[in-house]
Amino acid sequence: MNLKIDEIRKFKVGETIKYYGELIVMRDAAQRRLRELIAGSKELPIYLGGKIVFYAGPAKPPKNSKIGAIGPTTSERMDEFLEMLYYLGVIATIGKGKRSDLAVELCKKYQRVYFIAPSGAAAYLSKCVINAEVIAFFELGPEAIYRIEVRDFPLMVAIDSLGNQIF
């Protein structure tokens, strides 16, 4: 169920799904690095076109596990990077909590959505991860950029492409 932009635009606020497919995991440190690379006209280490970004910082994986506990991070502090992500082709973001008025306007402008994942359920969410790999900024540890593949990952539309929100 890797979602396409046309499908993203159809979601309505409050709608829930069980997502399966690829997610790109990153937080503010990695986004700051991306912004610096763009400002310096340098090549980015990843392609974000058509991707969904999950704001999270996974814990170190226990033995024989693909990933450690992985729960959503508060999203509002990521809002300064949101237009950059949309410009780079990101079709949705996932996190927890309310977003700023700017984020709501950007969802509307770019016709993107913001999903929330269950907060306080990081151990459960890690069981939905079937593959994980660090793909950029290894030195950032849990704030590196990861590519994960998930199955039955619970999401709710918190802001839809029309700017409607649950908050």
XYZ file of N, CA and C in Angstrom:
501
model
N 0.824 -1.194 0.000
C 0.000 0.000 0.000
C 0.865 1.254 0.000
N 2.014 1.245 -0.666
C 2.753 2.489 -0.812
C 1.809 3.485 -1.470
N 1.507 4.548 -0.771
C 0.510 5.509 -1.235
C 1.063 6.433 -2.298
N 0.204 6.847 -3.188
C 0.527 7.813 -4.233
C -0.154 9.130 -3.876
N 0.323 10.211 -4.477
C -0.213 11.538 -4.162
C -1.710 11.631 -4.422
N -2.204 10.990 -5.481
C -3.647 11.036 -5.766
C -4.453 10.394 -4.644
N -3.927 9.335 -4.053
C -4.616 8.671 -2.937
C -4.559 9.537 -1.684
N -3.412 10.166 -1.441
C -3.233 11.029 -0.273
C -4.287 12.140 -0.270
N -4.519 12.724 -1.427
C -5.453 13.855 -1.528
C -6.889 13.470 -1.211
N -7.221 12.183 -1.289
C -8.592 11.718 -1.029
C -8.882 11.482 0.446
N -7.850 11.363 1.273
C -8.070 11.097 2.690
C -8.765 12.276 3.365
N -9.656 11.950 4.289
C -10.378 12.968 5.044
C -9.937 12.935 6.504
N -9.988 14.095 7.129
C -9.601 14.210 8.523
C -10.366 13.189 9.377
N -9.661 12.530 10.294
C -10.261 11.534 11.179
C -10.249 10.126 10.623
N -9.985 9.971 9.341
C -9.942 8.649 8.716
C -8.740 7.860 9.254
N -8.924 6.565 9.459
C -7.834 5.712 9.935
C -7.482 4.667 8.885
N -6.205 4.305 8.870
C -5.741 3.260 7.960
C -4.705 2.405 8.666
N -4.484 1.229 8.126
C -3.353 0.378 8.515
C -2.424 0.404 7.313
N -1.323 1.125 7.448
C -0.407 1.336 6.333
C 0.600 0.202 6.236
N 0.911 -0.173 5.014
C 2.056 -1.055 4.796
C 2.855 -0.487 3.634
N 4.161 -0.565 3.766
C 5.037 -0.019 2.741
C 6.221 0.681 3.380
N 6.812 1.581 2.620
C 8.032 2.263 3.035
C 7.741 3.573 3.752
N 8.533 3.855 4.777
C 8.525 5.150 5.452
C 9.970 5.623 5.567
N 10.174 6.931 5.487
C 11.482 7.526 5.734
C 11.409 8.152 7.125
N 12.306 7.736 8.002
C 12.297 8.190 9.389
C 13.362 9.262 9.570
N 12.940 10.432 10.046
C 13.903 11.494 10.354
C 13.287 12.498 11.313
N 14.179 13.191 11.982
C 13.765 14.247 12.899
C 14.460 15.551 12.528
N 14.446 16.496 13.459
C 14.950 17.832 13.166
C 16.430 17.881 12.803
N 17.293 17.112 13.453
C 18.729 17.179 13.146
C 18.999 16.809 11.686
N 18.357 15.757 11.207
C 18.551 15.329 9.815
C 17.952 16.353 8.852
N 16.811 16.909 9.200
C 16.193 17.910 8.326
C 17.043 19.176 8.260
N 17.649 19.523 9.378
C 18.547 20.681 9.401
C 19.728 20.432 8.455
N 20.258 19.211 8.480
C 21.366 18.852 7.581
C 20.932 18.957 6.114
N 19.747 18.468 5.813
C 19.246 18.566 4.437
C 19.152 20.024 4.004
N 18.629 20.859 4.891
C 18.493 22.288 4.574
C 19.861 22.921 4.315
N 20.866 22.543 5.116
C 22.223 23.062 4.922
C 22.799 22.623 3.577
N 22.563 21.381 3.203
C 23.046 20.896 1.908
C 22.393 21.658 0.763
N 21.093 21.877 0.876
C 20.377 22.639 -0.160
C 20.928 24.057 -0.241
N 21.121 24.702 0.915
C 21.635 26.076 0.941
C 23.025 26.154 0.316
N 23.810 25.092 0.453
C 25.145 25.060 -0.122
C 25.180 24.486 -1.529
N 24.002 24.302 -2.127
C 23.885 23.733 -3.482
C 24.604 22.393 -3.614
N 24.523 21.595 -2.550
C 25.155 20.273 -2.550
C 24.116 19.196 -2.824
N 24.584 18.063 -3.289
C 23.701 16.947 -3.592
C 23.147 16.324 -2.310
N 21.876 15.985 -2.328
C 21.257 15.343 -1.162
C 21.566 13.849 -1.187
N 21.713 13.238 -0.011
C 22.043 11.812 0.047
C 20.850 10.889 -0.193
N 19.657 11.466 -0.307
C 18.444 10.661 -0.502
C 17.502 11.380 -1.453
N 16.629 10.605 -2.061
C 15.572 11.143 -2.916
C 14.265 11.006 -2.148
N 13.524 12.097 -1.997
C 12.309 12.090 -1.189
C 11.017 12.152 -2.005
N 11.114 12.157 -3.315
C 9.925 12.213 -4.149
C 8.994 11.036 -3.896
N 7.732 11.348 -3.568
C 6.727 10.318 -3.342
C 6.834 9.605 -2.004
N 7.689 10.090 -1.114
C 7.919 9.415 0.178
C 7.029 9.994 1.284
N 6.871 9.184 2.317
C 6.196 9.602 3.551
C 7.261 9.672 4.635
N 7.319 10.794 5.346
C 8.305 10.987 6.404
C 7.648 10.767 7.759
N 8.266 9.894 8.544
C 7.826 9.577 9.906
C 8.789 10.265 10.857
N 8.260 11.203 11.657
C 9.080 11.897 12.645
C 9.263 10.984 13.848
N 10.425 10.373 13.922
C 10.709 9.441 15.023
C 12.213 9.289 15.162
N 12.630 8.779 16.294
C 14.030 8.444 16.532
C 14.059 7.080 17.173
N 14.318 6.044 16.391
C 14.254 4.690 16.931
C 15.318 4.409 17.994
N 14.941 3.601 18.956
C 15.885 3.153 19.974
C 16.775 2.058 19.387
N 17.884 1.814 20.054
C 18.793 0.754 19.616
C 18.033 -0.574 19.627
N 18.188 -1.355 18.554
C 17.421 -2.608 18.489
C 17.937 -3.660 19.465
N 17.017 -4.365 20.115
C 17.433 -5.498 20.927
C 17.930 -6.627 20.015
N 18.593 -7.601 20.595
C 19.100 -8.736 19.810
C 18.006 -9.354 18.962
N 18.372 -9.697 17.738
C 17.480 -10.364 16.781
C 16.261 -9.538 16.387
N 16.348 -8.216 16.512
C 15.250 -7.341 16.094
C 15.736 -6.402 15.004
N 14.819 -6.011 14.140
C 15.143 -5.083 13.048
C 15.348 -3.662 13.564
N 14.615 -3.319 14.629
C 14.632 -1.944 15.136
C 14.195 -1.963 16.595
N 14.611 -0.955 17.335
C 14.144 -0.815 18.706
C 12.805 -0.111 18.732
N 12.371 0.235 19.930
C 11.105 0.959 20.071
C 11.133 2.197 19.183
N 10.021 2.446 18.499
C 9.956 3.572 17.557
C 8.573 4.219 17.634
N 8.532 5.337 18.315
C 7.267 6.053 18.455
C 7.354 7.422 17.818
N 6.212 8.018 17.547
C 6.191 9.334 16.902
C 6.744 10.427 17.811
N 7.423 11.378 17.191
C 7.962 12.544 17.883
C 6.997 13.712 17.691
N 6.990 14.619 18.648
C 6.172 15.820 18.538
C 6.505 16.531 17.233
N 5.496 16.808 16.447
C 5.696 17.286 15.082
C 5.841 18.788 14.940
N 5.266 19.560 15.834
C 5.243 21.012 15.634
C 6.648 21.597 15.512
N 7.619 21.012 16.191
C 8.969 21.555 16.082
C 9.612 21.258 14.724
N 8.977 20.430 13.927
C 9.462 20.122 12.572
C 8.880 21.081 11.524
N 7.966 21.934 11.933
C 7.229 22.756 10.968
C 8.111 23.702 10.157
N 9.237 24.123 10.718
C 10.129 25.012 9.961
C 10.736 24.323 8.739
N 10.699 22.997 8.712
C 11.268 22.228 7.603
C 10.199 21.680 6.652
N 8.939 21.863 6.981
C 7.863 21.197 6.238
C 7.793 21.614 4.773
N 7.903 22.912 4.492
C 7.824 23.326 3.096
C 8.992 22.748 2.295
N 10.169 22.663 2.903
C 11.311 22.048 2.232
C 10.990 20.596 1.865
N 10.406 19.851 2.813
C 10.067 18.452 2.539
C 9.059 18.341 1.402
N 8.027 19.172 1.440
C 7.022 19.125 0.375
C 7.649 19.503 -0.972
N 8.518 20.510 -0.961
C 9.208 20.918 -2.184
C 10.047 19.767 -2.740
N 10.627 18.954 -1.850
C 11.446 17.806 -2.265
C 10.592 16.604 -2.682
N 9.269 16.726 -2.572
C 8.378 15.681 -3.061
C 7.730 14.800 -2.025
N 7.953 15.071 -0.737
C 7.312 14.287 0.326
C 5.798 14.454 0.197
N 5.064 13.341 0.289
C 3.608 13.411 0.099
C 2.814 13.421 1.402
N 3.468 13.069 2.521
C 2.784 13.087 3.819
C 3.828 13.008 4.922
N 3.421 13.430 6.106
C 4.267 13.283 7.289
C 3.471 12.566 8.369
N 4.205 11.950 9.294
C 3.601 11.220 10.418
C 4.297 11.664 11.684
N 3.522 11.906 12.715
C 4.099 12.262 13.999
C 3.053 12.190 15.081
N 3.191 13.098 16.051
C 2.168 13.205 17.094
C 1.958 14.676 17.412
N 0.774 14.978 17.839
C 0.460 16.311 18.302
C 0.025 17.285 17.223
N -0.423 18.423 17.723
C -0.920 19.519 16.890
C 0.224 20.118 16.085
N -0.111 20.663 14.909
C 0.867 21.376 14.079
C 0.519 22.864 14.092
N 1.467 23.665 13.686
C 1.270 25.116 13.645
C 0.297 25.499 12.521
N -0.162 26.743 12.567
C -1.005 27.260 11.486
C -0.261 27.185 10.152
N 1.060 27.418 10.187
C 1.864 27.325 8.971
C 1.754 25.924 8.367
N 1.862 24.896 9.187
C 1.786 23.510 8.694
C 0.419 23.228 8.075
N -0.631 23.713 8.702
C -1.980 23.516 8.160
C -2.073 24.178 6.782
N -1.564 25.393 6.670
C -1.589 26.106 5.386
C -0.750 25.390 4.329
N 0.383 24.818 4.736
C 1.232 24.099 3.783
C 0.568 22.805 3.313
N -0.132 22.123 4.215
C -0.876 20.918 3.807
C -1.892 21.285 2.726
N -2.555 22.409 2.927
C -3.548 22.878 1.962
C -2.871 23.304 0.652
N -1.825 24.101 0.747
C -1.136 24.624 -0.434
C -0.588 23.499 -1.317
N 0.029 22.499 -0.684
C 0.658 21.409 -1.444
C -0.251 20.186 -1.583
N -1.440 20.250 -0.992
C -2.404 19.133 -0.996
C -1.769 17.856 -0.432
N -1.238 17.989 0.764
C -0.601 16.890 1.477
C -1.361 16.628 2.773
N -1.041 15.521 3.431
C -1.694 15.216 4.699
C -0.671 14.992 5.806
N -1.162 15.161 7.010
C -0.398 14.870 8.217
C -1.143 13.768 8.952
N -0.453 12.658 9.132
C -0.995 11.533 9.897
C -0.450 11.581 11.312
N -1.218 11.058 12.247
C -0.674 10.809 13.577
C -0.641 9.298 13.800
N 0.386 8.885 14.529
C 0.541 7.483 14.938
C 0.314 7.439 16.443
N -0.071 6.282 16.968
C -0.345 6.211 18.403
C 0.865 6.588 19.250
N 0.665 7.527 20.142
C 1.709 7.948 21.064
C 1.746 6.989 22.247
N 2.920 6.759 22.780
C 3.053 5.868 23.930
C 3.002 4.396 23.563
N 3.115 4.106 22.270
C 3.018 2.717 21.801
C 4.252 2.323 20.993
N 5.415 2.867 21.360
C 6.639 2.653 20.584
C 7.029 1.182 20.483
N 6.846 0.423 21.555
C 7.184 -1.009 21.508
C 6.253 -1.732 20.540
N 4.970 -1.395 20.591
C 4.013 -2.005 19.661
C 4.350 -1.634 18.221
N 4.613 -0.355 17.964
C 4.906 0.090 16.601
C 6.157 -0.591 16.048
N 7.136 -0.884 16.910
C 8.344 -1.564 16.436
C 8.020 -2.958 15.903
N 6.960 -3.558 16.398
C 6.544 -4.886 15.913
C 5.942 -4.810 14.513
N 5.559 -3.607 14.084
C 5.023 -3.401 12.726
C 6.139 -3.231 11.702
N 7.375 -3.052 12.167
C 8.515 -2.829 11.279
C 9.072 -4.175 10.828
N 9.097 -4.388 9.510
C 9.598 -5.668 9.007
C 10.991 -5.541 8.395
N 11.444 -4.314 8.178
C 12.804 -4.105 7.702
C 13.207 -2.679 8.054
N 14.499 -2.476 8.345
C 14.989 -1.140 8.684
C 16.455 -1.020 8.299
N 16.805 0.169 7.778
C 18.213 0.431 7.469
C 18.473 1.925 7.562
N 19.675 2.272 8.016
C 20.101 3.669 8.024
C 20.531 3.995 6.601
N 20.034 5.125 6.064
C 20.369 5.471 4.680
C 21.128 6.790 4.540
N 21.200 7.584 5.606
C 21.950 8.842 5.532
C 22.254 9.356 6.937
N 23.349 10.082 7.032
C 23.772 10.728 8.277
C 23.939 9.724 9.427
N 24.656 8.648 9.168
C 24.891 7.578 10.152
C 25.381 8.129 11.491
N 26.228 9.166 11.417
C 26.840 9.728 12.628
C 25.821 10.346 13.586
N 24.600 10.556 13.133
C 23.572 11.139 14.011
C 22.903 10.096 14.909
N 23.294 8.839 14.782
C 22.713 7.787 15.627
C 21.216 7.684 15.421
N 20.425 7.772 16.508
C 18.971 7.648 16.360
C 18.339 8.786 15.557
N 19.087 9.859 15.323
C 18.567 10.961 14.509
C 19.015 10.860 13.050
N 19.663 9.751 12.689
C 20.025 9.503 11.291
C 18.742 9.330 10.482
N 18.886 9.256 9.168
C 17.718 8.992 8.325
C 17.652 7.491 8.066
N 16.493 6.926 8.368
C 16.248 5.496 8.192
C 15.218 5.282 7.094
N 15.315 4.159 6.444
C 14.237 3.671 5.582
C 13.698 2.448 6.309
N 12.401 2.452 6.580
C 11.790 1.285 7.208
C 10.644 0.788 6.331
N 10.391 -0.477 6.445
C 9.231 -1.077 5.791
C 8.316 -1.547 6.903
N 7.048 -1.172 6.816
C 6.098 -1.491 7.876
C 4.909 -2.270 7.339
N 4.253 -2.947 8.262
C 3.038 -3.712 7.950
C 2.030 -3.425 9.061
N 0.783 -3.155 8.679
C -0.302 -2.882 9.643
C 0.051 -1.742 10.597
N 0.646 -0.707 10.063
C 1.065 0.446 10.852
C -0.129 1.389 11.003
N -0.624 1.565 12.245
C -1.855 2.346 12.441
C -1.634 3.855 12.307
N -2.467 4.483 11.473
C -2.381 5.921 11.243
C -3.774 6.545 11.216
N -3.840 7.809 11.626
C -5.072 8.579 11.508
C -4.747 9.905 10.827
N -5.612 10.339 9.931
C -5.434 11.622 9.259
C -5.773 12.726 10.257
N -4.746 13.536 10.612
C -4.950 14.630 11.555
C -5.162 15.961 10.837
N -4.527 16.114 9.659
C -4.763 17.277 8.794
C -4.894 16.717 7.384
N -5.999 17.039 6.728
C -6.169 16.537 5.362
C -5.683 17.572 4.346
N -5.756 17.227 3.082
C -5.221 18.078 2.013
C -6.015 19.372 1.810
N -7.167 19.482 2.459
C -7.964 20.706 2.392
C -7.705 21.620 3.601
N -6.845 21.137 4.530
C -6.530 21.922 5.715
C -7.454 21.668 6.885
N -8.375 20.713 6.752
C -9.220 20.341 7.895
C -8.362 19.581 8.895
N -8.622 19.801 10.188
C -7.804 19.132 11.197
C -8.629 18.666 12.376
N -8.080 17.712 13.112
C -8.788 17.167 14.271
C -8.542 17.981 15.537
N -7.591 18.894 15.489
C -7.212 19.638 16.698
C -8.082 20.853 16.907
